[in-house]
mmCIF file of C-alpha atoms in Angstrom:
data_model
loop_
_atom_site.group_PDB
_atom_site.id
_atom_site.type_symbol
_atom_site.label_atom_id
_atom_site.label_comp_id
_atom_site.label_asym_id
_atom_site.label_seq_id
_atom_site.Cartn_x
_atom_site.Cartn_y
_atom_site.Cartn_z
ATOM 1 C CA MET A 1 3.628 -16.187 -5.082
ATOM 2 C CA SER A 2 3.155 -14.146 -2.043
ATOM 3 C CA LEU A 3 5.553 -11.194 -1.242
ATOM 4 C CA ASP A 4 5.021 -11.762 2.611
ATOM 5 C CA ARG A 5 8.232 -10.618 4.415
ATOM 6 C CA GLN A 6 9.740 -13.640 6.350
ATOM 7 C CA ALA A 7 10.704 -13.044 9.975
ATOM 8 C CA SER A 8 13.909 -14.089 11.119
ATOM 9 C CA PRO A 9 15.175 -14.333 14.753
ATOM 10 C CA ARG A 10 15.915 -11.020 16.295
ATOM 11 C CA PRO A 11 19.619 -10.446 16.883
ATOM 12 C CA SER A 12 21.165 -7.861 19.010
ATOM 13 C CA PRO A 13 20.896 -4.298 17.316
ATOM 14 C CA ARG A 14 23.809 -3.344 14.929
ATOM 15 C CA PRO A 15 26.073 -0.801 16.026
ATOM 16 C CA ARG A 16 25.721 2.385 13.976
ATOM 17 C CA GLY A 17 28.979 2.635 11.995
ATOM 18 C CA ARG A 18 30.416 5.242 9.592
ATOM 19 C CA GLY A 19 28.244 6.252 6.756
ATOM 20 C CA ARG A 20 25.001 5.404 8.497
ATOM 21 C CA ARG A 21 22.503 8.296 9.336
ATOM 22 C CA PRO A 22 21.409 8.477 12.957
ATOM 23 C CA ALA A 23 18.244 7.521 13.643
ATOM 24 C CA ARG A 24 15.369 9.926 14.893
ATOM 25 C CA LEU A 25 16.310 10.947 18.540
ATOM 26 C CA ASP A 26 12.781 10.098 19.859
ATOM 27 C CA ALA A 27 12.935 6.734 18.348
ATOM 28 C CA ASP A 28 12.937 3.753 20.728
ATOM 29 C CA LEU A 29 16.077 1.825 19.721
ATOM 30 C CA SER A 30 16.241 -0.601 22.377
ATOM 31 C CA PRO A 31 16.770 -4.612 21.241
ATOM 32 C CA GLU A 32 13.071 -5.325 21.740
ATOM 33 C CA SER A 33 11.869 -2.568 19.319
ATOM 34 C CA THR A 34 14.533 -2.810 16.625
ATOM 35 C CA SER A 35 13.937 -4.506 13.264
ATOM 36 C CA PRO A 36 17.216 -5.487 11.854
ATOM 37 C CA ARG A 37 17.313 -7.178 8.246
ATOM 38 C CA SER A 38 19.429 -10.089 7.388
ATOM 39 C CA GLY A 39 19.574 -12.549 4.708
ATOM 40 C CA VAL A 40 17.946 -12.797 1.077
ATOM 41 C CA ILE A 41 14.466 -14.089 0.651
ATOM 42 C CA ILE A 42 15.139 -16.144 -2.334
ATOM 43 C CA LEU A 43 11.664 -16.901 -3.401
ATOM 44 C CA ASN A 44 10.883 -13.250 -3.689
ATOM 45 C CA VAL A 45 14.154 -12.542 -5.591
ATOM 46 C CA ILE A 46 13.242 -15.118 -8.153
ATOM 47 C CA TRP A 47 9.584 -14.154 -8.200
ATOM 48 C CA LEU A 48 10.152 -10.483 -8.923
ATOM 49 C CA THR A 49 13.050 -11.381 -11.461
ATOM 50 C CA VAL A 50 10.650 -13.612 -13.447
ATOM 51 C CA LEU A 51 7.772 -10.972 -13.150
ATOM 52 C CA THR A 52 10.155 -8.227 -14.594
ATOM 53 C CA VAL A 53 11.565 -10.501 -17.469
ATOM 54 C CA LEU A 54 7.893 -11.718 -18.582
ATOM 55 C CA ALA A 55 6.689 -8.076 -18.283
ATOM 56 C CA ILE A 56 9.566 -6.869 -20.643
ATOM 57 C CA VAL A 57 8.911 -9.766 -22.941
ATOM 58 C CA ALA A 58 5.055 -8.610 -22.948
ATOM 59 C CA VAL A 59 6.135 -4.959 -23.897
ATOM 60 C CA GLY A 60 8.204 -6.368 -26.680
ATOM 61 C CA ARG A 61 5.400 -8.410 -28.178
ATOM 62 C CA ILE A 62 2.960 -5.216 -27.928
ATOM 63 C CA ALA A 63 5.833 -3.288 -29.764
ATOM 64 C CA TRP A 64 6.173 -6.184 -32.354
ATOM 65 C CA HIS A 65 2.551 -6.708 -33.209
ATOM 66 C CA GLY A 66 0.512 -4.687 -31.195
ATOM 67 C CA VAL A 67 -2.075 -5.991 -28.733
ATOM 68 C CA ASP A 68 -5.727 -7.523 -29.274
ATOM 69 C CA GLY A 69 -8.491 -5.526 -28.056
ATOM 70 C CA GLU A 70 -9.902 -8.163 -25.882
ATOM 71 C CA VAL A 71 -6.608 -8.858 -24.182
ATOM 72 C CA LEU A 72 -6.145 -4.954 -23.690
ATOM 73 C CA ALA A 73 -9.835 -4.852 -22.040
ATOM 74 C CA TRP A 74 -8.859 -7.742 -19.849
ATOM 75 C CA ALA A 75 -5.516 -6.269 -18.893
ATOM 76 C CA VAL A 76 -7.106 -2.812 -17.980
ATOM 77 C CA GLY A 77 -10.075 -4.402 -16.192
ATOM 78 C CA SER A 78 -7.927 -6.740 -14.113
ATOM 79 C CA TYR A 79 -5.749 -3.700 -13.105
ATOM 80 C CA VAL A 80 -8.897 -1.966 -11.922
ATOM 81 C CA VAL A 81 -10.217 -4.814 -10.022
ATOM 82 C CA THR A 82 -7.068 -5.935 -8.253
ATOM 83 C CA GLY A 83 -5.965 -2.614 -7.728
ATOM 84 C CA PHE A 84 -9.413 -1.764 -5.703
ATOM 85 C CA GLY A 85 -8.604 -4.958 -4.054
ATOM 86 C CA ILE A 86 -5.439 -3.311 -2.634
ATOM 87 C CA THR A 87 -6.777 0.324 -2.042
ATOM 88 C CA VAL A 88 -10.659 -0.396 -1.135
ATOM 89 C CA GLY A 89 -9.918 -3.840 0.505
ATOM 90 C CA TYR A 90 -6.458 -4.058 2.018
ATOM 91 C CA HIS A 91 -5.784 -0.549 2.809
ATOM 92 C CA ARG A 92 -8.874 1.701 3.247
ATOM 93 C CA TYR A 93 -11.304 -1.081 4.731
ATOM 94 C CA LEU A 94 -9.150 -4.086 6.478
ATOM 95 C CA THR A 95 -6.182 -2.017 7.749
ATOM 96 C CA HIS A 96 -7.702 1.518 8.698
ATOM 97 C CA GLU A 97 -11.290 0.421 9.001
ATOM 98 C CA GLY A 98 -12.682 2.915 6.983
ATOM 99 C CA PHE A 99 -16.120 1.537 6.527
ATOM 100 C CA ARG A 100 -18.023 -1.835 7.314
ATOM 101 C CA CYS A 101 -19.649 -4.045 4.849
ATOM 102 C CA SER A 102 -21.088 -7.547 4.556
ATOM 103 C CA PRO A 103 -18.703 -10.722 4.855
ATOM 104 C CA VAL A 104 -19.625 -11.505 1.091
ATOM 105 C CA LEU A 105 -18.235 -8.209 0.162
ATOM 106 C CA ARG A 106 -15.108 -8.675 2.599
ATOM 107 C CA ALA A 107 -14.683 -12.084 0.911
ATOM 108 C CA ILE A 108 -14.726 -10.539 -2.608
ATOM 109 C CA LEU A 109 -12.112 -7.629 -1.470
ATOM 110 C CA LEU A 110 -9.979 -10.110 0.293
ATOM 111 C CA PHE A 111 -9.826 -12.312 -3.023
ATOM 112 C CA ALA A 112 -9.383 -9.318 -5.295
ATOM 113 C CA GLY A 113 -6.498 -7.996 -3.106
ATOM 114 C CA GLY A 114 -4.640 -11.558 -2.964
ATOM 115 C CA MET A 115 -4.982 -11.338 -7.007
ATOM 116 C CA ALA A 116 -2.847 -8.255 -6.960
ATOM 117 C CA ILE A 117 0.163 -10.642 -5.674
ATOM 118 C CA GLU A 118 1.185 -8.008 -2.876
ATOM 119 C CA GLY A 119 1.071 -10.930 -0.338
ATOM 120 C CA SER A 120 -1.634 -11.856 2.237
ATOM 121 C CA LEU A 121 -3.956 -9.287 4.114
ATOM 122 C CA GLU A 122 -2.427 -10.281 7.360
ATOM 123 C CA SER A 123 1.199 -9.426 6.476
ATOM 124 C CA TRP A 124 0.429 -6.453 4.428
ATOM 125 C CA ARG A 125 -1.824 -4.986 7.152
ATOM 126 C CA ARG A 126 1.051 -5.341 9.863
ATOM 127 C CA THR A 127 3.634 -3.857 7.915
ATOM 128 C CA HIS A 128 1.339 -0.788 6.890
ATOM 129 C CA LEU A 129 0.617 -0.144 10.471
ATOM 130 C CA ALA A 130 4.126 -0.539 11.363
ATOM 131 C CA HIS A 131 4.811 2.201 8.877
ATOM 132 C CA HIS A 132 2.387 4.437 10.472
ATOM 133 C CA ALA A 133 3.568 3.847 13.763
ATOM 134 C CA HIS A 134 7.172 4.693 13.082
ATOM 135 C CA THR A 135 7.233 6.547 9.701
ATOM 136 C CA ASP A 136 10.453 7.205 8.307
ATOM 137 C CA VAL A 137 12.298 5.919 11.573
ATOM 138 C CA ARG A 138 15.383 3.744 10.446
ATOM 139 C CA ASP A 139 15.084 0.091 11.496
ATOM 140 C CA LEU A 140 11.455 0.632 12.559
ATOM 141 C CA ASP A 141 9.707 1.626 9.682
ATOM 142 C CA PRO A 142 9.739 -1.436 7.369
ATOM 143 C CA HIS A 143 10.191 0.448 4.004
ATOM 144 C CA THR A 144 11.678 3.793 4.723
ATOM 145 C CA PRO A 145 14.204 5.401 2.379
ATOM 146 C CA ASN A 146 15.900 6.683 5.585
ATOM 147 C CA GLN A 147 17.284 3.272 5.751
ATOM 148 C CA TYR A 148 20.469 4.117 4.083
ATOM 149 C CA ASP A 149 22.279 7.350 3.785
ATOM 150 C CA GLY A 150 22.939 7.034 -0.036
ATOM 151 C CA PHE A 151 19.853 8.790 -1.869
ATOM 152 C CA TRP A 152 19.347 5.977 -4.647
ATOM 153 C CA MET A 153 20.045 3.078 -2.284
ATOM 154 C CA GLY A 154 17.323 4.540 0.145
ATOM 155 C CA LEU A 155 14.951 4.898 -2.722
ATOM 156 C CA TRP A 156 15.822 1.220 -3.881
ATOM 157 C CA HIS A 157 14.970 -0.010 -0.313
ATOM 158 C CA SER A 158 11.528 1.552 0.054
ATOM 159 C CA HIS A 159 10.507 0.792 -3.277
ATOM 160 C CA VAL A 160 11.367 -3.113 -3.627
ATOM 161 C CA GLY A 161 14.684 -3.764 -1.323
ATOM 162 C CA TRP A 162 12.822 -4.056 1.830
ATOM 163 C CA MET A 163 10.810 -7.081 0.376
ATOM 164 C CA LEU A 164 14.057 -9.051 -0.649
ATOM 165 C CA VAL A 165 15.599 -9.435 2.937
ATOM 166 C CA HIS A 166 14.425 -11.229 6.077
ATOM 167 C CA SER A 167 13.322 -8.731 8.773
ATOM 168 C CA ARG A 168 11.277 -8.618 11.757
ATOM 169 C CA LEU A 169 8.570 -5.775 12.383
ATOM 170 C CA PRO A 170 8.794 -3.893 15.523
ATOM 171 C CA GLU A 171 6.362 -4.942 18.454
ATOM 172 C CA PRO A 172 3.288 -5.305 18.555
ATOM 173 C CA PHE A 173 3.291 -5.675 14.567
ATOM 174 C CA ASP A 174 5.344 -8.795 14.762
ATOM 175 C CA GLN A 175 2.100 -10.907 15.942
ATOM 176 C CA ARG A 176 -0.436 -12.556 13.701
ATOM 177 C CA ASP A 177 -3.858 -11.297 14.067
ATOM 178 C CA ASP A 178 -6.033 -14.559 13.637
ATOM 179 C CA VAL A 179 -9.556 -13.073 14.703
ATOM 180 C CA ASP A 180 -11.086 -13.153 11.240
ATOM 181 C CA ARG A 181 -11.575 -16.504 9.610
ATOM 182 C CA LEU A 182 -11.565 -15.065 6.160
ATOM 183 C CA VAL A 183 -8.176 -13.653 6.830
ATOM 184 C CA ARG A 184 -6.982 -16.741 8.233
ATOM 185 C CA TRP A 185 -8.284 -18.569 4.882
ATOM 186 C CA GLN A 186 -6.845 -16.091 2.870
ATOM 187 C CA ARG A 187 -3.476 -16.701 4.588
ATOM 188 C CA GLN A 188 -3.432 -20.466 4.297
ATOM 189 C CA TYR A 189 -4.905 -20.506 0.680
ATOM 190 C CA TYR A 190 -3.206 -17.676 -0.758
ATOM 191 C CA ALA A 191 -2.187 -19.555 -3.888
ATOM 192 C CA VAL A 192 -5.741 -19.793 -4.978
ATOM 193 C CA PRO A 193 -6.313 -15.965 -5.695
ATOM 194 C CA ALA A 194 -2.533 -15.568 -6.799
ATOM 195 C CA VAL A 195 -3.027 -18.223 -9.391
ATOM 196 C CA SER A 196 -6.438 -16.974 -10.520
ATOM 197 C CA SER A 197 -4.817 -13.764 -11.186
ATOM 198 C CA PHE A 198 -3.239 -15.047 -14.372
ATOM 199 C CA LEU A 199 -5.600 -18.122 -14.908
ATOM 200 C CA ILE A 200 -8.711 -15.882 -15.368
ATOM 201 C CA PRO A 201 -7.499 -13.539 -18.120
ATOM 202 C CA TRP A 202 -5.558 -16.246 -19.889
ATOM 203 C CA ALA A 203 -8.660 -18.367 -19.963
ATOM 204 C CA ALA A 204 -11.033 -15.484 -21.063
ATOM 205 C CA THR A 205 -8.886 -14.446 -23.865
ATOM 206 C CA GLY A 206 -8.881 -17.888 -25.347
ATOM 207 C CA TRP A 207 -5.695 -19.139 -23.770
ATOM 208 C CA GLN A 208 -3.746 -16.628 -25.943
ATOM 209 C CA LEU A 209 -0.142 -16.247 -24.953
ATOM 210 C CA ASP A 210 -0.720 -12.188 -24.948
ATOM 211 C CA GLY A 211 -3.648 -12.987 -22.317
ATOM 212 C CA LEU A 212 -1.210 -14.382 -19.930
ATOM 213 C CA LEU A 213 1.658 -11.998 -20.784
ATOM 214 C CA VAL A 214 -0.144 -8.684 -21.180
ATOM 215 C CA ALA A 215 -3.235 -9.299 -19.111
ATOM 216 C CA GLY A 216 -1.017 -11.248 -16.576
ATOM 217 C CA PHE A 217 2.478 -10.488 -15.854
ATOM 218 C CA LEU A 218 2.482 -7.147 -17.412
ATOM 219 C CA ARG A 219 -0.370 -5.997 -15.315
ATOM 220 C CA VAL A 220 0.753 -7.298 -12.260
ATOM 221 C CA PHE A 221 4.230 -5.742 -12.974
ATOM 222 C CA LEU A 222 2.647 -2.172 -13.297
ATOM 223 C CA LEU A 223 0.200 -2.410 -10.641
ATOM 224 C CA PHE A 224 3.152 -3.834 -8.169
ATOM 225 C CA HIS A 225 5.475 -0.895 -9.133
ATOM 226 C CA PHE A 226 2.660 2.109 -8.876
ATOM 227 C CA THR A 227 1.868 0.375 -5.446
ATOM 228 C CA ALA A 228 5.611 0.412 -4.539
ATOM 229 C CA SER A 229 5.817 4.117 -5.416
ATOM 230 C CA ILE A 230 3.899 4.892 -2.430
ATOM 231 C CA ASN A 231 6.607 3.769 -0.255
ATOM 232 C CA SER A 232 9.382 5.264 -2.534
ATOM 233 C CA VAL A 233 8.326 8.169 -4.654
ATOM 234 C CA CYS A 234 5.466 9.691 -2.120
ATOM 235 C CA HIS A 235 8.109 9.564 0.631
ATOM 236 C CA VAL A 236 10.861 11.695 -1.301
ATOM 237 C CA TRP A 237 9.182 13.834 -4.038
ATOM 238 C CA GLY A 238 5.959 15.760 -4.230
ATOM 239 C CA THR A 239 4.076 18.463 -2.043
ATOM 240 C CA ARG A 240 2.865 18.535 1.609
ATOM 241 C CA GLY A 241 -0.099 20.621 2.061
ATOM 242 C CA GLY A 242 0.077 22.391 -1.089
ATOM 243 C CA ARG A 243 3.543 23.431 -0.931
ATOM 244 C CA LYS A 244 6.881 21.921 -2.009
ATOM 245 C CA PRO A 245 9.372 20.945 0.710
ATOM 246 C CA SER A 246 12.480 23.201 0.744
ATOM 247 C CA ALA A 247 14.705 20.191 1.130
ATOM 248 C CA VAL A 248 13.737 17.040 -0.680
ATOM 249 C CA ARG A 249 15.882 14.832 1.449
ATOM 250 C CA SER A 250 15.483 16.582 4.780
ATOM 251 C CA ALA A 251 12.922 15.324 6.993
ATOM 252 C CA ARG A 252 11.608 12.932 4.851
ATOM 253 C CA ARG A 253 7.710 12.372 5.299
ATOM 254 C CA ALA A 254 4.704 11.497 3.140
ATOM 255 C CA ARG A 255 4.073 13.590 0.249
ATOM 256 C CA ASN A 256 1.101 14.134 -2.197
ATOM 257 C CA PHE A 257 2.573 13.084 -5.960
ATOM 258 C CA ALA A 258 -0.253 14.076 -8.218
ATOM 259 C CA LEU A 259 1.233 12.477 -11.437
ATOM 260 C CA THR A 260 0.456 8.920 -9.998
ATOM 261 C CA ALA A 261 -2.852 9.663 -8.477
ATOM 262 C CA LEU A 262 -5.036 7.915 -11.078
ATOM 263 C CA PRO A 263 -2.848 4.727 -11.611
ATOM 264 C CA THR A 264 -2.699 4.432 -7.615
ATOM 265 C CA MET A 265 -6.393 4.670 -7.571
ATOM 266 C CA GLY A 266 -6.187 7.744 -5.436
ATOM 267 C CA GLU A 267 -3.278 6.488 -2.835
ATOM 268 C CA ALA A 268 -0.786 9.005 -4.120
ATOM 269 C CA TRP A 269 -2.535 11.556 -1.982
ATOM 270 C CA HIS A 270 -0.031 10.264 0.593
ATOM 271 C CA TRP A 271 0.587 13.051 2.839
ATOM 272 C CA MET A 272 -3.220 13.548 3.264
ATOM 273 C CA HIS A 273 -3.480 9.778 4.278
ATOM 274 C CA HIS A 274 -0.726 10.159 6.849
ATOM 275 C CA VAL A 275 -2.246 13.303 8.525
ATOM 276 C CA MET A 276 -5.767 11.358 8.550
ATOM 277 C CA PRO A 277 -4.993 7.655 8.249
ATOM 278 C CA GLY A 278 -8.853 6.555 9.099
ATOM 279 C CA CYS A 279 -10.624 8.766 6.564
ATOM 280 C CA VAL A 280 -11.534 6.958 3.318
ATOM 281 C CA ALA A 281 -11.098 10.054 1.129
ATOM 282 C CA HIS A 282 -7.318 10.725 0.342
ATOM 283 C CA GLY A 283 -7.852 12.988 -2.494
ATOM 284 C CA SER A 284 -9.988 15.904 -1.019
ATOM 285 C CA GLY A 285 -12.364 18.242 -3.303
ATOM 286 C CA LEU A 286 -12.025 17.191 -7.202
ATOM 287 C CA ARG A 287 -8.406 15.795 -6.626
ATOM 288 C CA PRO A 288 -8.686 12.321 -8.489
ATOM 289 C CA ASP A 289 -9.160 9.584 -6.046
ATOM 290 C CA PRO A 290 -11.334 6.560 -7.674
ATOM 291 C CA THR A 291 -10.880 4.462 -4.364
ATOM 292 C CA LYS A 292 -13.119 7.142 -2.527
ATOM 293 C CA TRP A 293 -15.477 7.370 -5.412
ATOM 294 C CA LEU A 294 -15.865 3.676 -5.239
ATOM 295 C CA ILE A 295 -16.551 3.465 -1.444
ATOM 296 C CA TRP A 296 -19.044 6.589 -1.924
ATOM 297 C CA THR A 297 -20.888 4.272 -4.655
ATOM 298 C CA PHE A 298 -20.861 1.147 -2.064
ATOM 299 C CA GLU A 299 -22.218 3.542 0.712
ATOM 300 C CA LYS A 300 -25.160 4.932 -1.606
ATOM 301 C CA ALA A 301 -25.800 1.393 -2.821
ATOM 302 C CA GLY A 302 -26.092 -0.001 0.699
ATOM 303 C CA LEU A 303 -23.051 -2.129 0.424
ATOM 304 C CA ALA A 304 -20.919 0.058 2.999
ATOM 305 C CA ARG A 305 -22.180 1.556 6.158
ATOM 306 C CA ASP A 306 -20.270 3.325 9.021
ATOM 307 C CA VAL A 307 -17.983 5.293 6.369
ATOM 308 C CA LYS A 308 -15.462 7.244 8.044
ATOM 309 C CA TRP A 309 -15.803 10.680 6.083
ATOM 310 C CA TYR A 310 -14.621 11.950 9.454
ATOM 311 C CA ARG A 311 -16.611 14.426 11.233
ATOM 312 C CA THR A 312 -15.198 13.749 14.580
ATOM 313 C CA GLU A 313 -12.808 15.891 16.753
ATOM 314 C CA ARG A 314 -9.787 14.379 15.095
ATOM 315 C CA ALA A 315 -10.718 16.282 12.032
ATOM 316 C CA ARG A 316 -11.495 19.663 13.768
ATOM 317 C CA ILE A 317 -7.905 20.587 14.035
ATOM 318 C CA LEU A 318 -7.419 20.118 10.197
ATOM 319 C CA GLY A 319 -10.657 21.847 8.910
ATOM 320 C CA TYR A 320 -12.892 20.650 6.084
ATOM 321 C CA GLN A 321 -13.509 21.083 2.347
ATOM 322 C CA PRO A 322 -16.973 20.414 0.660
ATOM 323 C CA ASP A 323 -16.536 17.554 -1.476
ATOM 324 C CA PRO A 324 -18.775 17.871 -4.823
ATOM 325 C CA VAL A 325 -18.412 13.930 -5.286
ATOM 326 C CA THR A 326 -19.647 12.680 -1.878
ATOM 327 C CA SER A 327 -21.817 15.879 -0.959
ATOM 328 C CA ARG A 328 -20.300 15.946 2.427
ATOM 329 C CA ALA A 329 -17.398 17.210 4.445
ATOM 330 C CA VAL A 330 -14.156 15.444 3.957
ATOM 331 C CA CYS A 331 -10.869 15.622 5.774
ATOM 332 C CA GLN A 332 -8.906 18.368 4.225
ATOM 333 C CA PRO A 333 -5.258 18.893 5.865
ATOM 334 C CA ASP A 334 -4.157 22.278 6.613
ATOM 335 C CA ARG A 335 -0.925 23.615 5.626
ATOM 336 C CA ARG A 336 1.090 23.343 8.812
ATOM 337 C CA ASP A 337 3.691 20.992 8.917
ATOM 338 C CA PRO A 338 2.603 17.284 9.399
ATOM 339 C CA VAL A 339 5.323 16.219 11.711
ATOM 340 C CA ALA A 340 3.607 18.021 14.556
ATOM 341 C CA LEU A 341 0.256 16.892 13.509
ATOM 342 C CA ALA A 342 0.896 13.320 12.785
ATOM 343 C CA GLY A 343 1.280 12.214 16.583
ATOM 344 C CA ALA A 344 -2.205 13.542 17.088
ATOM 345 C CA VAL A 345 -3.908 11.902 14.575
ATOM 346 C CA VAL A 346 -2.090 8.839 13.401
ATOM 347 C CA MET A 347 -4.536 5.689 13.949
ATOM 348 C CA LYS A 348 -2.891 2.185 14.580
ATOM 349 C CA GLY A 349 -6.062 0.308 13.538
ATOM 350 C CA GLY A 350 -8.145 -2.226 15.433
ATOM 351 C CA PRO A 351 -9.172 -5.822 15.009
ATOM 352 C CA VAL A 352 -10.064 -6.857 11.497
ATOM 353 C CA GLY A 353 -12.887 -9.302 12.681
ATOM 354 C CA ASP A 354 -15.871 -7.173 13.646
ATOM 355 C CA HIS A 355 -16.687 -5.627 10.345
ATOM 356 C CA SER A 356 -20.378 -7.304 9.943
#
């Protein structure tokens, strides 16, 4: 089931009442730019409830009788493939246009991203670009922890709550992008990769129940929450430019959270990403970033071209650090506060159709 957020008609902006933290003063809070939330998306609530229950059942079965090696191999392999579908395909390629590739590889990445059950590329991309354009601005950033005054309520909203309510993205991100026929196909037939995400490991393990529960539902559950942690944990805890913020809850911005770097395929170097969104390298130097390494492998194999390791003027204000993996310079943020830098380097992306 897709976790696409469903748009609702745009009502008048609600007044700020008691207990609401004021939005950033430089934000445009006119009726045309606000993104109010109202109503529950029942299908998403049902899906996440079922996913959670079956993941718990899978953990119980593992604790009771262990897990077959074949099932474990398919669980890990499926996690890696679908994870790269999000980090390489959805994020660094089709959203931030970090490289170009053939239509065949683009189709494979779109299919693998769909198998992650995180919604269609079109919805994922528009939501993510709105997040970059209005980072941590209440009612404009779709999944900011600043949406509520309460710390835990804000954390819940940024992690999963924003997916459970109807909302409308701020303009121009509320418009569909139909320039790429593969993207249109994925949106129209999203059920194909979604069902395949469970059917393939289940069939490959001989239709074992654990093949469905462990390599299917538990794997999707883990990837979903590690991906969601980028929106929540990486905007609350961690470091920026190599230093810990003096006040975690003040001036929430993207952070690097090293503990989840590997399970998020390098996406947890989130502060670096917000400073240089178009760069395919999030973890500089030897910081673990499997997505960067895979893109580098694609480039060496001739499968990716025009890779944005960033030697342009956008990176000159930040400096470079040699990368022993790619043997070239990659973007390395300096130690200044990113708030001043973000406006100069944030990219809103372009059309997703011209990648051939």
